Short mmCIF file of C-alpha atoms in Angstrom, two decimals:
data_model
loop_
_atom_site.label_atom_id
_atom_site.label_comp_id
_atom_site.label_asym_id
_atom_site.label_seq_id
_atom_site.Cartn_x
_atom_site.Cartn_y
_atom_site.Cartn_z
CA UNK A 113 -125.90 -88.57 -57.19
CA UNK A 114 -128.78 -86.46 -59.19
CA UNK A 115 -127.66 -83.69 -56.34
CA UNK A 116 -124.22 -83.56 -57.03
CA UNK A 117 -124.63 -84.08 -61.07
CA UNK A 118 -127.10 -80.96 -61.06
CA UNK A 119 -124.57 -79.16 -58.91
CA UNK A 120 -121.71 -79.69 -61.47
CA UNK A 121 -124.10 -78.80 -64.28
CA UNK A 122 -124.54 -75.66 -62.70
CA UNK A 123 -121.40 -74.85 -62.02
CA UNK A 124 -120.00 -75.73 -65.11
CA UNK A 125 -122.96 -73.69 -66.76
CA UNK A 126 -121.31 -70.61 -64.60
CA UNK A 127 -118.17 -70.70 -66.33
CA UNK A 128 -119.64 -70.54 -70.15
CA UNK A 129 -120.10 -66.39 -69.43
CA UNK A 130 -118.68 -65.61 -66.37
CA UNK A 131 -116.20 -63.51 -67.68
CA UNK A 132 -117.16 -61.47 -70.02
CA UNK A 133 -119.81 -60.78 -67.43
CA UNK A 134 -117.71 -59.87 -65.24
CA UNK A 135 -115.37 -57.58 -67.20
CA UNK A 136 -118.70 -55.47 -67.99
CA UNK A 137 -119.69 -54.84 -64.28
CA UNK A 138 -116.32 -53.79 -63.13
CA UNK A 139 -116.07 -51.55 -65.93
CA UNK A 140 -116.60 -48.78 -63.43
CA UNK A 141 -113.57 -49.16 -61.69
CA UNK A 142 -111.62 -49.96 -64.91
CA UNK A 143 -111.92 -47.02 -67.03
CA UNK A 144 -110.49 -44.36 -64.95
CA UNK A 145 -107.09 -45.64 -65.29
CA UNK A 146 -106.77 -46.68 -68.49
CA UNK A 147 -106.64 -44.42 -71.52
CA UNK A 148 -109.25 -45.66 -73.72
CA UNK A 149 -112.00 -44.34 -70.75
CA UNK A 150 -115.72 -44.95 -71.06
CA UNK A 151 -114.84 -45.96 -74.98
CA UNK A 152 -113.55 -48.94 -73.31
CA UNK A 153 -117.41 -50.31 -73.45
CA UNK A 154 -117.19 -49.99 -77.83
CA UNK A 155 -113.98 -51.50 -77.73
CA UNK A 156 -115.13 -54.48 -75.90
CA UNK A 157 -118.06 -54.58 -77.91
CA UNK A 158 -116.27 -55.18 -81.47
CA UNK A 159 -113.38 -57.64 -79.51
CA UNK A 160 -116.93 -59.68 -78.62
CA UNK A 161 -118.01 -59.81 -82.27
CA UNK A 162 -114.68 -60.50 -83.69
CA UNK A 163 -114.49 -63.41 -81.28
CA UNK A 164 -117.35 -64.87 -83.14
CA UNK A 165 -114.06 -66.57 -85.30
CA UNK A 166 -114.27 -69.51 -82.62
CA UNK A 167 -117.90 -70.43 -82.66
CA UNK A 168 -118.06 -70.05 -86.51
CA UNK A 169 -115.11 -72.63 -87.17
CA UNK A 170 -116.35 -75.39 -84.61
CA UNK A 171 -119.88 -75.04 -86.46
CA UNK A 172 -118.20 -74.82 -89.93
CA UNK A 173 -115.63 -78.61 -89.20
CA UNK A 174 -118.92 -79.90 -87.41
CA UNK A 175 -120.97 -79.09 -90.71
CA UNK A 176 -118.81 -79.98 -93.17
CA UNK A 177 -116.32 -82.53 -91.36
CA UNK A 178 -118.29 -84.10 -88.92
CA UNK A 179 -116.15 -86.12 -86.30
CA UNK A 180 -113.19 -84.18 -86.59
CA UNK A 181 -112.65 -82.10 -84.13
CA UNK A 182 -112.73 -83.16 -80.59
CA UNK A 183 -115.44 -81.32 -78.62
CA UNK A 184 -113.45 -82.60 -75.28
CA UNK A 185 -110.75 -81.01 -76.26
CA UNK A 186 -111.54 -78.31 -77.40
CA UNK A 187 -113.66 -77.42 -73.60
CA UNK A 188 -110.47 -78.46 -72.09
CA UNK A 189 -109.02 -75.86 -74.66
CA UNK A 190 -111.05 -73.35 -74.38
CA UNK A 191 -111.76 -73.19 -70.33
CA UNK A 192 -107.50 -73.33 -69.68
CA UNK A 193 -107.71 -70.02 -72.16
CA UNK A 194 -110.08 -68.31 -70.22
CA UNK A 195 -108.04 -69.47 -66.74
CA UNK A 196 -104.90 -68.04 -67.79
CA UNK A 197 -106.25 -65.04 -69.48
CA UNK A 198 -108.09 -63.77 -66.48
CA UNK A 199 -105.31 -64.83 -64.50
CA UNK A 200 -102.99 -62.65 -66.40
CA UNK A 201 -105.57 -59.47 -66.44
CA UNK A 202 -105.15 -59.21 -62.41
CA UNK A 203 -101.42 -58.56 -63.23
CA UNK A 204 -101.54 -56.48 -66.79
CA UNK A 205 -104.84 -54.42 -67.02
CA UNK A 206 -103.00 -51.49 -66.20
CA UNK A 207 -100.05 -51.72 -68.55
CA UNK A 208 -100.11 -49.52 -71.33
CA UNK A 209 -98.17 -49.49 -75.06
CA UNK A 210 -97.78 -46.34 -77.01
CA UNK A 211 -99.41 -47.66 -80.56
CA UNK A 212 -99.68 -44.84 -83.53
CA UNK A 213 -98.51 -42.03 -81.53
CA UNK A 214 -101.34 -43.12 -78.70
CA UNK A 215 -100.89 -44.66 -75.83
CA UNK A 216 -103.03 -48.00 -75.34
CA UNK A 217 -104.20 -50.83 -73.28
CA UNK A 218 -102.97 -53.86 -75.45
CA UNK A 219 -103.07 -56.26 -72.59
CA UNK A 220 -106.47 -55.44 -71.47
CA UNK A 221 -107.74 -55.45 -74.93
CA UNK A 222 -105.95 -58.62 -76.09
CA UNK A 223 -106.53 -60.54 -73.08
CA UNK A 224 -110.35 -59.84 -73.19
CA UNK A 225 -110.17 -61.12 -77.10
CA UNK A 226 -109.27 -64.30 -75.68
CA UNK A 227 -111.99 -64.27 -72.97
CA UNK A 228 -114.72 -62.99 -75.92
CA UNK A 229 -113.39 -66.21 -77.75
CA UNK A 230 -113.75 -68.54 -74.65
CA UNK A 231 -117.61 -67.51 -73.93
CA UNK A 232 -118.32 -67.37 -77.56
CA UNK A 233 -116.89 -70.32 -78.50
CA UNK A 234 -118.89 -72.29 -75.02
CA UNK A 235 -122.18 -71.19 -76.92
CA UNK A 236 -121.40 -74.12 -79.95
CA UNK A 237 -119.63 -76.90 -77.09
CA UNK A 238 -120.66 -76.63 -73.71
CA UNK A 239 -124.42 -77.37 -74.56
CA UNK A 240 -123.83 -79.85 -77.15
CA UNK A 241 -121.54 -81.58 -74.59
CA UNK A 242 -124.57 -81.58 -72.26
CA UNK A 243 -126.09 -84.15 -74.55
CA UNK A 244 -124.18 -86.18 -72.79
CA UNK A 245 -126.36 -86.23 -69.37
CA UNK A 246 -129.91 -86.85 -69.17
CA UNK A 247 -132.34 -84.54 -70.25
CA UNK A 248 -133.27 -82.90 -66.81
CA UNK A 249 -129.48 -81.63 -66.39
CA UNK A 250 -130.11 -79.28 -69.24
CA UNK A 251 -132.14 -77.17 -67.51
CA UNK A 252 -129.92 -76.90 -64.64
CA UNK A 253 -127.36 -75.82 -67.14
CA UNK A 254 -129.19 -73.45 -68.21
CA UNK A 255 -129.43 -71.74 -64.45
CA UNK A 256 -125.59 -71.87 -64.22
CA UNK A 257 -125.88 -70.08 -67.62
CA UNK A 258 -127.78 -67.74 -65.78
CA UNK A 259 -125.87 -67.54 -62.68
CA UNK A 260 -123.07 -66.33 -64.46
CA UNK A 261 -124.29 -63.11 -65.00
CA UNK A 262 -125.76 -62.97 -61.25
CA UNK A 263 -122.56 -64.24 -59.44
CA UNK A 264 -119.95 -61.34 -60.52
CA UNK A 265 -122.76 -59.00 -60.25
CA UNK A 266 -123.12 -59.71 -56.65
CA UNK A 267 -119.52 -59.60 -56.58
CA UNK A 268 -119.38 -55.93 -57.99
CA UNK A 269 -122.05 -55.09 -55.70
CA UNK A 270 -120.13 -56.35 -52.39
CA UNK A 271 -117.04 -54.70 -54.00
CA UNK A 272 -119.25 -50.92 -54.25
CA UNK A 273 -118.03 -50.41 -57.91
CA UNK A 274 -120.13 -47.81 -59.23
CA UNK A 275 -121.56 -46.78 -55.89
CA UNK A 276 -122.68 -43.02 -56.04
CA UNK A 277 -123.52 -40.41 -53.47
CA UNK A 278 -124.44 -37.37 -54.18
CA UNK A 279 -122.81 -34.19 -52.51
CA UNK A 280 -123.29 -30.32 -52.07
CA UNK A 281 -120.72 -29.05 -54.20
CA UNK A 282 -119.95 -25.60 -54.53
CA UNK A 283 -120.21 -23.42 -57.80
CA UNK A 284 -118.45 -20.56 -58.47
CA UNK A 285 -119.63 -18.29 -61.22
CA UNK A 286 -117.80 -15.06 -62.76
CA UNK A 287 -119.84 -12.23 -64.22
CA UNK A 288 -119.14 -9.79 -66.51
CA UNK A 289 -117.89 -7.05 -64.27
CA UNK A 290 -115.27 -9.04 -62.11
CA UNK A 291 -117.71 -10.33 -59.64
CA UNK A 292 -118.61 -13.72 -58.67
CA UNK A 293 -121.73 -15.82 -57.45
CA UNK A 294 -121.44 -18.90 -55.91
CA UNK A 295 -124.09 -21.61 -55.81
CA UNK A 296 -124.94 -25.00 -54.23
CA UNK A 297 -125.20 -28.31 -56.48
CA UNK A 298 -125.37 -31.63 -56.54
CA UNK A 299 -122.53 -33.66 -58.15
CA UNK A 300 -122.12 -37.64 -58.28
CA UNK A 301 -118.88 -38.88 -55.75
CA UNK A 302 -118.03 -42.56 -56.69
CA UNK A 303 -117.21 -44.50 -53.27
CA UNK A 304 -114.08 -46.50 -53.20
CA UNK A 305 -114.01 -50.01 -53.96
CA UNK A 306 -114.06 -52.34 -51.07
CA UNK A 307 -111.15 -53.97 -52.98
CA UNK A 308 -109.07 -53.78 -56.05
CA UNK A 309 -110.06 -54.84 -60.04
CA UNK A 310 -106.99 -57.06 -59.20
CA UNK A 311 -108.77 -59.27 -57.03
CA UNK A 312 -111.59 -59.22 -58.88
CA UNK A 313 -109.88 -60.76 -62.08
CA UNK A 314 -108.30 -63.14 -59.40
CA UNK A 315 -111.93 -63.96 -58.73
CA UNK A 316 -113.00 -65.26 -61.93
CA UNK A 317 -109.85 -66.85 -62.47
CA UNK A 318 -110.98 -69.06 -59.60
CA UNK A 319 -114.40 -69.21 -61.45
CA UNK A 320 -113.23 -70.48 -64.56
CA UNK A 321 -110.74 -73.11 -62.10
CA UNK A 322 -114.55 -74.15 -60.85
CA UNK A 323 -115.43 -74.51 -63.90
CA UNK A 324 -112.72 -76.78 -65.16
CA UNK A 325 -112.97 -78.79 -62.25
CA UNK A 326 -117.29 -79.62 -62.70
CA UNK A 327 -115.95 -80.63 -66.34
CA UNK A 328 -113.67 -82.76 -64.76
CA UNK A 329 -115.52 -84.78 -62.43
CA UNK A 330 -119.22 -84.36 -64.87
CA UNK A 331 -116.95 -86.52 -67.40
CA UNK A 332 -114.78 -88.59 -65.09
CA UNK A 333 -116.70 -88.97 -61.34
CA UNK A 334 -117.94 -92.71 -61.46
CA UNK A 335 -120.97 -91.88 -59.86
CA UNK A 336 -121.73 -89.07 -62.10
CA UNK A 337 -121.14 -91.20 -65.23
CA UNK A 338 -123.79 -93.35 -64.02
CA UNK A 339 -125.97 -90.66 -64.87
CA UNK A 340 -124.94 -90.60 -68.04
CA UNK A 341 -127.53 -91.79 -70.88
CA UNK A 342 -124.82 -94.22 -72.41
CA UNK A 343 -120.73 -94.39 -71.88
CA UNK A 344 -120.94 -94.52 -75.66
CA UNK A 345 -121.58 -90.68 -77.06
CA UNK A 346 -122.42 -90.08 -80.39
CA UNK A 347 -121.54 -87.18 -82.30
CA UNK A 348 -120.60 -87.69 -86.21
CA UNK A 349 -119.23 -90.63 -84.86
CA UNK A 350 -118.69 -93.46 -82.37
CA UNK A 351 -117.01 -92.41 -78.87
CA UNK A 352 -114.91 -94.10 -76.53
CA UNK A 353 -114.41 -93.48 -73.11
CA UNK A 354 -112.48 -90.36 -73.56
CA UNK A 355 -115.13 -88.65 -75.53
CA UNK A 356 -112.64 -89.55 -78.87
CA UNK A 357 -113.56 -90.61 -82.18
CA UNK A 358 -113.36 -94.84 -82.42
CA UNK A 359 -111.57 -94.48 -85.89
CA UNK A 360 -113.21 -96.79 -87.84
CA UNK A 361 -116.33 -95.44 -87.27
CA UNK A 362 -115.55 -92.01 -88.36
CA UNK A 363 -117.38 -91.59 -91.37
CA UNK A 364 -120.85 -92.74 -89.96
CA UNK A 365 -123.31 -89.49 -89.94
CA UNK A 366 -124.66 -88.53 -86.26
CA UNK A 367 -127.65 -89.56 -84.30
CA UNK A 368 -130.74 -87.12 -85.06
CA UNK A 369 -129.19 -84.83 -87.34
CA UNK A 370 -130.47 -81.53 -87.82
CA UNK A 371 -128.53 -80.55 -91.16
CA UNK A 372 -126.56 -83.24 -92.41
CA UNK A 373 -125.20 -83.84 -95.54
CA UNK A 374 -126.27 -87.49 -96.68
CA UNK A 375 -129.65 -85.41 -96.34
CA UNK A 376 -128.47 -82.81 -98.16
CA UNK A 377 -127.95 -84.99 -101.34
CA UNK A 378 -131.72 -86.66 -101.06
CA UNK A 379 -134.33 -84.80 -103.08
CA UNK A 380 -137.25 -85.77 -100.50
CA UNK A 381 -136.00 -85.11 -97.07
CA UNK A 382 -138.06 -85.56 -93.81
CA UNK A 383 -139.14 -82.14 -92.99
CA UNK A 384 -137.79 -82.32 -90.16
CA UNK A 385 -134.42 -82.43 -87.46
CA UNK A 386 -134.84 -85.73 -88.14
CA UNK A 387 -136.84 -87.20 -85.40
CA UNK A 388 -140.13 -86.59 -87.65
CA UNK A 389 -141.63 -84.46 -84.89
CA UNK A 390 -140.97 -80.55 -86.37
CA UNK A 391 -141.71 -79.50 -89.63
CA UNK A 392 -139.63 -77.04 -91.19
CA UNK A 393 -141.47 -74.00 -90.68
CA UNK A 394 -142.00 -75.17 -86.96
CA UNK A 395 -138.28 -75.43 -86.84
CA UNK A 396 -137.73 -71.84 -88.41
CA UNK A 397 -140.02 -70.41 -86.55
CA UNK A 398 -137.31 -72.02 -83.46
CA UNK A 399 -134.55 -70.21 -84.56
CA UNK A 400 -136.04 -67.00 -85.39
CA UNK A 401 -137.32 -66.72 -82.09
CA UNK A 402 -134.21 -67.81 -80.46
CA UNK A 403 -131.78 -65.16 -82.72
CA UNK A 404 -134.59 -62.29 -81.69
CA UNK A 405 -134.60 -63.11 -78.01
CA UNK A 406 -130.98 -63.29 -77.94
CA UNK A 407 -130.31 -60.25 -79.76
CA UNK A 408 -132.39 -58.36 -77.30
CA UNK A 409 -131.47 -59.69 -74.11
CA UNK A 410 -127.57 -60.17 -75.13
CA UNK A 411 -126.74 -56.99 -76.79
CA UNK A 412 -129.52 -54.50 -77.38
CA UNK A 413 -130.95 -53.80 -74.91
CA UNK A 414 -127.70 -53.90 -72.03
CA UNK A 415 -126.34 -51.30 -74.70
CA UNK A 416 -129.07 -48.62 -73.32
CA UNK A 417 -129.59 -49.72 -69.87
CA UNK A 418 -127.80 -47.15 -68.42
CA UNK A 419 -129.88 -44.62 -70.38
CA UNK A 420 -132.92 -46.17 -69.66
CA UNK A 421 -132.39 -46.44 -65.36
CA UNK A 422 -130.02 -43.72 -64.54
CA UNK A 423 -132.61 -40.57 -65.21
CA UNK A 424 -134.46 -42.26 -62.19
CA UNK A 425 -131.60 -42.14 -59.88
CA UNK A 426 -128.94 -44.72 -59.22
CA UNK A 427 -130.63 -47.01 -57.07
CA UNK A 428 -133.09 -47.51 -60.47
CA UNK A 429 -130.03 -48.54 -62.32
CA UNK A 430 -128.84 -50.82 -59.68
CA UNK A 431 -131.60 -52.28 -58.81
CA UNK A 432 -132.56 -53.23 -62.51
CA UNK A 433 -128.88 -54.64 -62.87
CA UNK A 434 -129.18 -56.93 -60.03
CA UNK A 435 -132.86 -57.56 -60.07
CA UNK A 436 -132.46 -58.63 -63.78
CA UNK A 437 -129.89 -60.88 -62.99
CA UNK A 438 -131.67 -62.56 -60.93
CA UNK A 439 -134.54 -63.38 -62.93
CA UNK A 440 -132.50 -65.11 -65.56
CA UNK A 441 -131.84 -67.88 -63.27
CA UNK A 442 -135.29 -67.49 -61.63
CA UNK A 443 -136.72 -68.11 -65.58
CA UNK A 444 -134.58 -71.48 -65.73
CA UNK A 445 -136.26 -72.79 -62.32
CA UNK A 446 -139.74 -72.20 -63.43
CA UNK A 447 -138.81 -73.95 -66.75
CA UNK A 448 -137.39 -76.60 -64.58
CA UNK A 449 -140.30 -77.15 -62.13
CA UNK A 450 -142.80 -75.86 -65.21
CA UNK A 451 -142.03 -76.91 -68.53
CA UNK A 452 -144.11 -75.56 -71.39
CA UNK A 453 -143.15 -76.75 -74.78
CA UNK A 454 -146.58 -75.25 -76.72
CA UNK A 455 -145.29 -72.93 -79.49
CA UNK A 456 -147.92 -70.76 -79.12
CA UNK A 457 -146.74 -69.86 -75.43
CA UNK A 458 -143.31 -69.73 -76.59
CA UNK A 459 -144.78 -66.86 -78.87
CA UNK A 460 -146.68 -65.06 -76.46
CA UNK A 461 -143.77 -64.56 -74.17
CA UNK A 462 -141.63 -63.50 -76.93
CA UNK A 463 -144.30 -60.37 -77.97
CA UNK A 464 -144.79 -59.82 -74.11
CA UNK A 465 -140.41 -59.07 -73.47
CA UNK A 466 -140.54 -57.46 -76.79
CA UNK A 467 -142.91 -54.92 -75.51
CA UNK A 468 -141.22 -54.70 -72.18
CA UNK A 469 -138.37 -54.27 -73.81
CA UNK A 470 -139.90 -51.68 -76.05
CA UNK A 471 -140.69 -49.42 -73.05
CA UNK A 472 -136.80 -49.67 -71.85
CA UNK A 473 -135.68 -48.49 -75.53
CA UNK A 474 -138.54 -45.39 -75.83
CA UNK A 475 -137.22 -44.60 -72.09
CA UNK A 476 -133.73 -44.94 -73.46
CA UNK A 477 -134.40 -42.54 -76.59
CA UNK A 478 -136.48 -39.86 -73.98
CA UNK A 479 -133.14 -39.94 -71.62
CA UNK A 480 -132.37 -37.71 -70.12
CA UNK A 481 -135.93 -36.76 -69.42
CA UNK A 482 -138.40 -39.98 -69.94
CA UNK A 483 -141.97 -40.66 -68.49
CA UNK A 484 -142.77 -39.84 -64.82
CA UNK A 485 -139.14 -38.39 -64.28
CA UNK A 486 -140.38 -36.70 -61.00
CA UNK A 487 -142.58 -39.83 -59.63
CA UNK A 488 -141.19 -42.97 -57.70
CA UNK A 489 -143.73 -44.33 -59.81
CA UNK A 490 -141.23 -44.15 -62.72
CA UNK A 491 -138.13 -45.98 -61.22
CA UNK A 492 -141.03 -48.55 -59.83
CA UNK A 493 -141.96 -49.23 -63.63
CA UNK A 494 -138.36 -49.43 -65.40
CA UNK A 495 -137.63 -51.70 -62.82
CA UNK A 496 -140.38 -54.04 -63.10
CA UNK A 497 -139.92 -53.70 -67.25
CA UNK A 498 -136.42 -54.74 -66.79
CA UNK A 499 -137.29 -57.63 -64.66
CA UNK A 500 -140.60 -58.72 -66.94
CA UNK A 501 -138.58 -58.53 -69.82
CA UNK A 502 -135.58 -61.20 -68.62
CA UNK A 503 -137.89 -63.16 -67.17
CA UNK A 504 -139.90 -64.00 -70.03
CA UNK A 505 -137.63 -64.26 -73.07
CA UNK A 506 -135.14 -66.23 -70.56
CA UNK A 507 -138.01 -68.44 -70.20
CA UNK A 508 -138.38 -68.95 -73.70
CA UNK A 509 -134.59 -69.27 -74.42
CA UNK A 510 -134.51 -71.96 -72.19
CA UNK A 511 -137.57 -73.98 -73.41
CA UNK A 512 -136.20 -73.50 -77.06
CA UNK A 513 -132.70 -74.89 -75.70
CA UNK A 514 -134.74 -78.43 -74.15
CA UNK A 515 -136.99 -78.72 -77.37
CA UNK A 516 -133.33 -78.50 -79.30
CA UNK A 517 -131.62 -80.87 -76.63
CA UNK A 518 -134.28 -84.12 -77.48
CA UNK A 519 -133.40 -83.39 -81.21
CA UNK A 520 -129.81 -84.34 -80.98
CA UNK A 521 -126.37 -83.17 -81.03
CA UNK A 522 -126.62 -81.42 -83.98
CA UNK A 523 -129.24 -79.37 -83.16
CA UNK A 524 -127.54 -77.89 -80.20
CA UNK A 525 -124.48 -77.01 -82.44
CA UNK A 526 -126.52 -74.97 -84.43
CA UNK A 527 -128.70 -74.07 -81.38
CA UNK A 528 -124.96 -72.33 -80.08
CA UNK A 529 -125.15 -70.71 -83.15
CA UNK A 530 -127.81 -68.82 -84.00
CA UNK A 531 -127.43 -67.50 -80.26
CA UNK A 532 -124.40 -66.04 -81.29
CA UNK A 533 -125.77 -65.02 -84.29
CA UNK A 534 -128.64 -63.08 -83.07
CA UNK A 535 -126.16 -61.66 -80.23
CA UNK A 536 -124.00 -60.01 -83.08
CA UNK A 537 -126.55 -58.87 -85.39
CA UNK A 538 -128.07 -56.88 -82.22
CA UNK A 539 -124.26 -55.81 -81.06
CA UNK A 540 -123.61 -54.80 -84.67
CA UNK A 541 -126.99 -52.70 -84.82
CA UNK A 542 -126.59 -50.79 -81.83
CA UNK A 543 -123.18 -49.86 -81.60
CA UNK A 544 -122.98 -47.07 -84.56
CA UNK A 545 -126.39 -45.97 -82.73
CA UNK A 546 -124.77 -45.83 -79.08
CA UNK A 547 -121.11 -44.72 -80.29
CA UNK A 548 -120.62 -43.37 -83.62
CA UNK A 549 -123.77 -41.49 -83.91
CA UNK A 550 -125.03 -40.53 -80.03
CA UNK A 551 -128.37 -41.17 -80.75
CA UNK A 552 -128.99 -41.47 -76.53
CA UNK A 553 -128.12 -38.97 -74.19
CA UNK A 554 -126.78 -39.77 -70.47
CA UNK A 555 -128.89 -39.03 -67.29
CA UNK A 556 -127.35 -37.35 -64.47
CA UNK A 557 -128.29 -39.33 -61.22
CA UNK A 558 -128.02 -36.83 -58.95
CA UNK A 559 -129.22 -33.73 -61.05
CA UNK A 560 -132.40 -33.97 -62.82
CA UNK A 561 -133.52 -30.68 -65.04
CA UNK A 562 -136.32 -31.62 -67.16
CA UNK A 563 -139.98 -30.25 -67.27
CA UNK A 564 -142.08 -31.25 -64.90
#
């Protein structure tokens, strides 16, 4: 029964990101055919940050009326949205409306709005539903988390999109006096797709079905339930079986608070969640680390990968993709198997991926031409940096998530989000940088003309 309960926990981990994920790696094969093109990536960018609307009003009615709103329903809510919105991209990604003169892609946009709103919005319920299990199935929640980057990935990858081979292409030239040169050069030729965006968005329409269904059977499979820490849940509030509010029990404050407002109205307050264990600066010190971490791993630095990989070729960029995908979940085992809760750890690892992920962003700015251009050596090391730098802030987002977890419901609300928080602070930061202003220049991948 632990098997199957850490299976579901995974899989229903999967579902929290799956597909946004998995609208950014098919990106490739989307923006040829609509009109927006490669300012699709902006777009999607602001939709992501507007989408912040859900997570902020389940943290606002959980802060300021706790017991109100029914985190069951709104998962159930939430995970039917992202069903029937990916269901319904297969079908409309292509359609276009003239808007302003302009013709646009309304359903693609508006139907990722509501799939921005379904991940964001899993940040502030999904873990603080987790509360439920015991503590070990966090972790394993955390993989699925991680997983759901890696699984469309491999998807894309099966599916070629953005596959490149580079060709002799001809170049004719014109000179002054009516004659012509030609000349040989290399140009990028993207493969076809194994099969269509259409089946892809079919795809995670199954994914988020998956997901549904672990939800399902983590809150009504018997066996599972045993593994439950209590068919009684707390959270602002007495639960029955159904995960709803017992009604005359809806005013009594939840177990462990982190921020709750009967403390809020004492002058002398434990500095602390309210276990006693963290003082306040401890706890800071937390959620700093956690809104950094995020913010680089969510949004700033996947807004210059490209720039960062493709100057070394396109097998650099692919292989930092997928490679980096895979050490998310590889982070959550080790935090699984090797759980470090020392603060001073947590730190280290947090300067060690900020300095791998420095050397991404100075390779980013130096794009097209960055260090050891000409040398193997040089898609070697932005490899390895992208890697290094997943691994170890994952590491420490997951740690941060299982101290959070022992202090309560409460603190895994807010835990949601300051993740999305520090995920639209670093969005917000580098999008006038990567598309108003062009601070970075593209690499070509099969044409490389810089100094040796």
């Amino acid at each position: 029964m632990a098997l199957l309960t850490h299976t579901l926990s995974c899989l229903f981990g999967i579902g929290s990101w799956v597909a946004i994920n998995g609208m950014w790696v098919e990106l490739p094969l989307i923006v040829p055919d609509i009109p927006e093109g490669w300012y699709l990536p902006s777009y999607l960018t602001v939709l992501i940050q507007m989408a912040n609307i859900g997570p902020l009003f389940v943290t606002l009615m959980h802060r300021f009326h706790p017991g109100k709103l029914s985190e069951v329903a709104v998962i159930y809510t939430i995970i039917g949205v992202g069903i029937i919105a990916s269901f319904l991209l297969a079908f409309f990604w292509k359609e276009t409306l003239v808007v302003a003169g302009s013709s646009r892609s309304v359903a693609l946009l508006v139907l990722t709005f509501f799939l921005s709103t379904v991940d964001c919005t899993s940040s502030v319920t999904f873990l603080p539903f987790m509360m439920r299990l015991k503590p070990q199935y966090m972790t394993t929640y955390f993989i699925g988390e991680g997983l759901s980057g890696l699984v469309p990935g491999l998807v894309a990858l099966v599916q070629g999109v953005g596959m490149v081979k580079c060709i002799n292409q001809t170049q004719t030239i014109n000179g002054s006096f009516g004659n012509s040169t030609a000349s040989l050069e290399l140009q990028a030729w993207y493969q076809p797709a194994m099969f269509s965006a259409q089946v892809f968005f079919f795809f995670l329409s199954v994914m988020m079905v998956v997901c549904l269904g672990a939800f399902l059977l983590l809150n009504y499979h018997p066996n599972v339930r045993r593994e439950h820490k209590s068919s009684r849940y707390l959270e602002g509030g007495i639960h029955g079986e159904n995960g709803e509010l017992s009604p005359r029990e809806n005013s009594q404050p939840e177990q462990k608070p982190m921020i709750s407002p009967l403390e809020s109205q004492q002058p002398a307050v434990q500095s602390s969640f309210g276990s006693g264990k963290y003082s306040w600066p401890e706890c800071l010190f937390l959620f700093v680390v956690l809104g950094w971490a995020n913010a680089l791993t969510n949004a700033v630095l996947p807004a210059v990968q490209s720039y960062s990989c493709l100057p070394y070729g396109n097998n650099a960029y692919h292989m930092s993709a997928t490679f980096g995908a895979v050490a998310n979940p590889v982070a959550c085992f080790i935090a699984m198997f090797l759980p470090n809760r020392s603060f001073l750890l947590l730190g280290v690892l947090t300067l060690a991926g900020t300095g791998f992920g420095s050397y991404i962003m100075t390779t980013a700015v130096l794009s097209p031409c960055p260090f050891l251009i000409h040398y193997s050596t040089g898609a070697m090391l932005i490899v390895m940096a992208w890697v290094l730098f997943v691994l170890s802030l994952s590491y420490v987002k997951v740690m941060i998530g299982v101290i959070l977890r022992d202090e309560g419901h409460s603190a895994l609300v807010w835990c949601g989000a300051v993740v999305q928080l520090g995920s639209m602070l670093g969005a917000l930061t580098m999008f006038p940088l990567v598309s108003v202003f062009g601070l970075f220049k593209s690499g070509d991948s099969c044409n490389t003309k810089c100094p040796i």
